[in-house]
mmCIF file of C-alpha atoms in Angstrom:
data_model
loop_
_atom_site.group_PDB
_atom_site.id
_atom_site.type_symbol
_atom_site.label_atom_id
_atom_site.label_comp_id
_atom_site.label_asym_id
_atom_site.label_seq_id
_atom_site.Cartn_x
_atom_site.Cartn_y
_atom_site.Cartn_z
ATOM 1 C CA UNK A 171 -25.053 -41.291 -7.674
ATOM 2 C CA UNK A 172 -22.517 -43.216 -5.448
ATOM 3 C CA UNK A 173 -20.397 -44.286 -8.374
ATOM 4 C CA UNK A 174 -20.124 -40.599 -10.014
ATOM 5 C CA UNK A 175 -19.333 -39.123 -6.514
ATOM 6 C CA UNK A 176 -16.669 -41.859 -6.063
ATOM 7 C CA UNK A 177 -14.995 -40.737 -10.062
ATOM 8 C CA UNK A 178 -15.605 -36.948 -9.632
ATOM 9 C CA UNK A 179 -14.389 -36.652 -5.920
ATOM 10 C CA UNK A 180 -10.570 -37.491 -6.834
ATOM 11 C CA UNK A 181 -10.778 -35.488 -10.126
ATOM 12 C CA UNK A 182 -11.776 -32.270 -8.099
ATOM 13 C CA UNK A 183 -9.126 -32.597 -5.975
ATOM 14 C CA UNK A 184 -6.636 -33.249 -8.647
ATOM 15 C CA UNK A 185 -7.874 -30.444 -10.565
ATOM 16 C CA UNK A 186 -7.186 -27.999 -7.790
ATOM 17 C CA UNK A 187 -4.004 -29.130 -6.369
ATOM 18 C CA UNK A 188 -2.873 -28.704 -9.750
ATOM 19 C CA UNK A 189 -3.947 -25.200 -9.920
ATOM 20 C CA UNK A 190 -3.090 -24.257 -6.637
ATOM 21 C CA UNK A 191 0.313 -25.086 -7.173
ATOM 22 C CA UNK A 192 0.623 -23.006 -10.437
ATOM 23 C CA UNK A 193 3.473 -20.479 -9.573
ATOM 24 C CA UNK A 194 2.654 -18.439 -12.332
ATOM 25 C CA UNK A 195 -1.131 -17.548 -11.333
ATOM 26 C CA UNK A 196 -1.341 -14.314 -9.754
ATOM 27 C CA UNK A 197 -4.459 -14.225 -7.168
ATOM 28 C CA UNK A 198 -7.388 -12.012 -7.557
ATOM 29 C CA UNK A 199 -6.639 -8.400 -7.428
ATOM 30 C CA UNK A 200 -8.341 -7.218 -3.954
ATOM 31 C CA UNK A 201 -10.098 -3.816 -3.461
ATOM 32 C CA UNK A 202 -10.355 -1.490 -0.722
ATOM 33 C CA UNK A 203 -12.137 1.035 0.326
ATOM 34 C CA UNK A 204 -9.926 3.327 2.863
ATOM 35 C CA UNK A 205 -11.812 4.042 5.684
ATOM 36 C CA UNK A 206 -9.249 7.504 6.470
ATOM 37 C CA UNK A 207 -5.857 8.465 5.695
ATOM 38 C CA UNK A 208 -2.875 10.314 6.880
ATOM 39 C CA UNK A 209 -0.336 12.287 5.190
ATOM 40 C CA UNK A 210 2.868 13.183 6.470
ATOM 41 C CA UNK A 211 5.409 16.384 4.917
ATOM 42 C CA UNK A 212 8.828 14.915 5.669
ATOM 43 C CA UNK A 213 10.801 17.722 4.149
ATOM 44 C CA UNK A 214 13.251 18.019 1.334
ATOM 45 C CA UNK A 215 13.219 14.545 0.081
ATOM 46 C CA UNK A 216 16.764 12.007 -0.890
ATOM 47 C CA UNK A 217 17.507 14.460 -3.693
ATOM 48 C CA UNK A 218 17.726 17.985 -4.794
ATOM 49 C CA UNK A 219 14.698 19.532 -5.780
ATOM 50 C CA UNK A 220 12.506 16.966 -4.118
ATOM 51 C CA UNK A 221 9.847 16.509 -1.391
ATOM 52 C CA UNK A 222 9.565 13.794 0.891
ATOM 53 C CA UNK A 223 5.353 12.500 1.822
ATOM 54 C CA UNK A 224 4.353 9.375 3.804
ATOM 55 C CA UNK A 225 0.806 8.696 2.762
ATOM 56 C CA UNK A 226 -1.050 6.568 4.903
ATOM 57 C CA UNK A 227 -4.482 4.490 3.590
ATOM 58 C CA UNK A 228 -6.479 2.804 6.097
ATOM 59 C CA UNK A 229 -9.100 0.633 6.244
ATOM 60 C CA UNK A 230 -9.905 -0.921 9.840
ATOM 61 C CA UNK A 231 -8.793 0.193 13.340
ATOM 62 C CA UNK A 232 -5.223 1.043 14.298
ATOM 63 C CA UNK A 233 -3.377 2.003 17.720
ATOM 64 C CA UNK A 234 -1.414 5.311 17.766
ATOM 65 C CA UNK A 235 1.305 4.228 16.062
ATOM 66 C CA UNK A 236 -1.011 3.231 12.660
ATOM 67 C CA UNK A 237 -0.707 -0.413 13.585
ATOM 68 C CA UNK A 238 -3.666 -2.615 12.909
ATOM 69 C CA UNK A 239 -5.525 -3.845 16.410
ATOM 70 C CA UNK A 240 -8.653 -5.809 14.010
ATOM 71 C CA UNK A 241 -8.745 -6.971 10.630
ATOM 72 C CA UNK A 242 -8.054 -4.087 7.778
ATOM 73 C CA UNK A 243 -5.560 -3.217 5.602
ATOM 74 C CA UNK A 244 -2.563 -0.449 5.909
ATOM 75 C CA UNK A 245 -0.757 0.903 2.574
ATOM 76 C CA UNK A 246 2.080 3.157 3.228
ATOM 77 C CA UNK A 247 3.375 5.354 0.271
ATOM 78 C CA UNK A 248 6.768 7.017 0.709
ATOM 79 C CA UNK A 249 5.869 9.481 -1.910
ATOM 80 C CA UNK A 250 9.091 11.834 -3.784
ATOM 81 C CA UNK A 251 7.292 15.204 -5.380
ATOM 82 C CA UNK A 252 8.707 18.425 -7.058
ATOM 83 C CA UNK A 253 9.162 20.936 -4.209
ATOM 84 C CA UNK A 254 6.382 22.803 -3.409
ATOM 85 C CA UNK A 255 4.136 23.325 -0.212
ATOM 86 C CA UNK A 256 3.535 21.148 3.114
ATOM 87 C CA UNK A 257 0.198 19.974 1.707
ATOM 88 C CA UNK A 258 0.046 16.588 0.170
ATOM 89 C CA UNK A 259 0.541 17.313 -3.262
ATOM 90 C CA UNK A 260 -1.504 15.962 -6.212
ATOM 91 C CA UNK A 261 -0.554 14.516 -9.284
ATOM 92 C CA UNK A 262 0.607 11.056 -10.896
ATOM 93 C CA UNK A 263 3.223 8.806 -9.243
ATOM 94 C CA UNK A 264 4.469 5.750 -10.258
ATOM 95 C CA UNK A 265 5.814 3.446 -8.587
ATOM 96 C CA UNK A 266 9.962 3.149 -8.495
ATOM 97 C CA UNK A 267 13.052 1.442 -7.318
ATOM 98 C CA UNK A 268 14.744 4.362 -6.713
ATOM 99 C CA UNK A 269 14.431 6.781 -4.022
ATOM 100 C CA UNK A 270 15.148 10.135 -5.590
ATOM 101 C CA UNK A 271 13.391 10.520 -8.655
ATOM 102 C CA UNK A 272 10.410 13.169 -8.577
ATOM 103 C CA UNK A 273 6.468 11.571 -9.161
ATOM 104 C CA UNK A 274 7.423 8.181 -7.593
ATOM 105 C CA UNK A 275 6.894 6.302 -5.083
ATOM 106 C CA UNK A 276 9.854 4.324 -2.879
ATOM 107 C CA UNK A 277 8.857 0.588 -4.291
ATOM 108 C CA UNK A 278 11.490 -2.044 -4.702
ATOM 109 C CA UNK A 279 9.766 -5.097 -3.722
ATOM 110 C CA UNK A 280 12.253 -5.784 -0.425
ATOM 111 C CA UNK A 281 11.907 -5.061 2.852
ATOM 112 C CA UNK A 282 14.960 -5.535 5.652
ATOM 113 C CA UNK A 283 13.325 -6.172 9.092
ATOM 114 C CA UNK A 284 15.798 -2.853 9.982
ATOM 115 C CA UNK A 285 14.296 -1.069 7.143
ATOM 116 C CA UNK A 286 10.224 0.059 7.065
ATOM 117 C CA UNK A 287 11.215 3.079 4.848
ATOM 118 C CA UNK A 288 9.354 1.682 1.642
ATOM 119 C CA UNK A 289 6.496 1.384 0.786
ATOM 120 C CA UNK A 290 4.393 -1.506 2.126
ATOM 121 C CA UNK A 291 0.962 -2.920 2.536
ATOM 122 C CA UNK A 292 0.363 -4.597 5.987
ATOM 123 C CA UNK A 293 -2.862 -7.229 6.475
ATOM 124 C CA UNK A 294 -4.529 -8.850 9.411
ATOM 125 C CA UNK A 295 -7.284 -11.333 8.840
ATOM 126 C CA UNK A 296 -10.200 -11.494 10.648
ATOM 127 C CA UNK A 297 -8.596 -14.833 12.325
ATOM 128 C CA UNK A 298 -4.517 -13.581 11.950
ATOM 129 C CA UNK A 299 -3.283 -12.960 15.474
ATOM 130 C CA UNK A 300 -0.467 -10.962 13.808
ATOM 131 C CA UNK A 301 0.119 -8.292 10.685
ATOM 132 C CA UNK A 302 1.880 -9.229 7.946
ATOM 133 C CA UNK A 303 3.890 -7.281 5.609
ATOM 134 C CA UNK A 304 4.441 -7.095 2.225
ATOM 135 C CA UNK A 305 6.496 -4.755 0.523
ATOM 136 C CA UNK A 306 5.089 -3.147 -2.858
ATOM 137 C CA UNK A 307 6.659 -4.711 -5.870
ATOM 138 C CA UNK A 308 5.557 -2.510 -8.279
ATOM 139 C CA UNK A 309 2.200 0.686 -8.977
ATOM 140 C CA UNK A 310 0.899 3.928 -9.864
ATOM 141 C CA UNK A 311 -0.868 5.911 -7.378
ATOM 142 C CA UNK A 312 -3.223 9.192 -8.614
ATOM 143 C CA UNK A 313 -3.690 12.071 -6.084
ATOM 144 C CA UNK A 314 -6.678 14.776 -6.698
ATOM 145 C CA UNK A 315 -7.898 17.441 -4.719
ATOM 146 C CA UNK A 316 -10.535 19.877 -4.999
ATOM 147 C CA UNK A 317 -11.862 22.439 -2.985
ATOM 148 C CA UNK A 318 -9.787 20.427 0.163
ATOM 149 C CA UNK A 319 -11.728 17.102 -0.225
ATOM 150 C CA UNK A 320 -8.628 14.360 -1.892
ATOM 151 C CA UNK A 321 -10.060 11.771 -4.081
ATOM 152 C CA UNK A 322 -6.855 9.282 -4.185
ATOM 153 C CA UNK A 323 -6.633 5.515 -6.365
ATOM 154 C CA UNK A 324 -3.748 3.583 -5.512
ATOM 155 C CA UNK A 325 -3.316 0.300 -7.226
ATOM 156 C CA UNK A 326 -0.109 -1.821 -6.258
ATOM 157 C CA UNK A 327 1.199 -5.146 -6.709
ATOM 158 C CA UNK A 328 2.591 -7.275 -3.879
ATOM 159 C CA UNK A 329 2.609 -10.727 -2.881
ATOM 160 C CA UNK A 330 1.624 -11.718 -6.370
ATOM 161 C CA UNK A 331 -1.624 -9.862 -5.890
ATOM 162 C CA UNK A 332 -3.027 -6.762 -7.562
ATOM 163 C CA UNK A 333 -4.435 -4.352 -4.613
ATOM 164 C CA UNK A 334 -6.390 -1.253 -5.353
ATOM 165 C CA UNK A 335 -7.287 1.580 -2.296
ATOM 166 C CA UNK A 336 -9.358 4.216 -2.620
ATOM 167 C CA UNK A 337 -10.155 6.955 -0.555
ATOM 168 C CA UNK A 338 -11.709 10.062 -0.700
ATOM 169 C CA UNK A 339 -12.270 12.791 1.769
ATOM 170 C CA UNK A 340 -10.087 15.362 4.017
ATOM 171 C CA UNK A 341 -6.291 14.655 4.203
ATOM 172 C CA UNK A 342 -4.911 17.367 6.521
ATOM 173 C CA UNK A 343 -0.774 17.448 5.784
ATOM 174 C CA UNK A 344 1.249 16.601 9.223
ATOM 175 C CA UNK A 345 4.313 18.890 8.807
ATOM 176 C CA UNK A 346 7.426 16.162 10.516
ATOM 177 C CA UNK A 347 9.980 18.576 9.871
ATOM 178 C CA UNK A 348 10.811 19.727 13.133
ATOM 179 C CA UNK A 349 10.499 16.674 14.788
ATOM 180 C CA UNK A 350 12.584 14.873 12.171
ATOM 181 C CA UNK A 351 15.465 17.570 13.002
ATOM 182 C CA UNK A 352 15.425 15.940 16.015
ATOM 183 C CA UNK A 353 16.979 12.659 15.260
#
């Protein structure tokens, strides 16, 4: 038993350094179940003809300024729609490099330390002292509602990871514009 121990052991190893070091293996796509979310009217969005959304999907706790305090998940949609009302509008967005174009959603797959205004996912661990943050390469992101409850399926890629969120449940629309006028 010793002796195939002794010849498997090393082989193991081998076997998954070799695959761990494969830059062209994509990890397992991870799923979430949002625990709430928030959704923010920002106004007339970049161009004309467009509204501005934040859409917020949550799953763990977060202080009052939606940053995790335990281990969760955060994905924050900067979402371009045709104009229309405050509420959170439904529909099909994909996701896009651009940050005027109607049914997308602001994802270039950068994020400057001055700039949070793309869309991001942000992960603690149960043992991370810290969130990271990871800006969305590249998604689609499908917004229902009926009779007020939102049934919402956002699946992204960053960090060389697929990531789904779901949600469903209440969204009530926070109208910003005011306090953006503001700044």
């Amino acid at each position: 038993m010793k002796k195939i121990l002794r010849w498997f052991l090393p082989a193991a190893v081998s076997a998954l350094t070799l695959v761990s070091c494969s830059k062209e293996e994509i990890g397992p796509p991870v799923f979430y179940q949002a625990e709430w979310a928030a959704a923010y009217y920002l106004g007339d969005g970049p161009a004309s003809g467009v509204n501005a959304y934040r859409l917020d999907l949550v799953q763990g706790r977060t202080d009052e300024d939606l940053e995790l305090i335990s281990s969760g998940a955060v994905m924050r949609l900067w979402i371009n729609s045709p104009v229309g009302g405050i509420t959170l509008p439904e529909g099909t967005f994909q996701g896009s490099v651009s940050r005027d174009e109607v049914n997308t959603f602001h994802c270039d797959g950068t994020m400057s330390d001055g700039d949070v205004r793309c869309s991001y996912l942000a992960l603690r661990s149960k043992t991370g002292a810290r969130t990271q943050l990871y800006p969305l390469e590249s998604g689609s992101l499908t917004i229902r509602c009926d009779s007020g409850e939102y049934r919402i399926e956002a699946c992204v890629q960053a960090a060389d990871r697929e990531f789904t969120f779901l949600y469903e449940g209440e969204i009530p629309t926070i109208d910003c514009t005011e306090t953006l006028k503001n700044f």
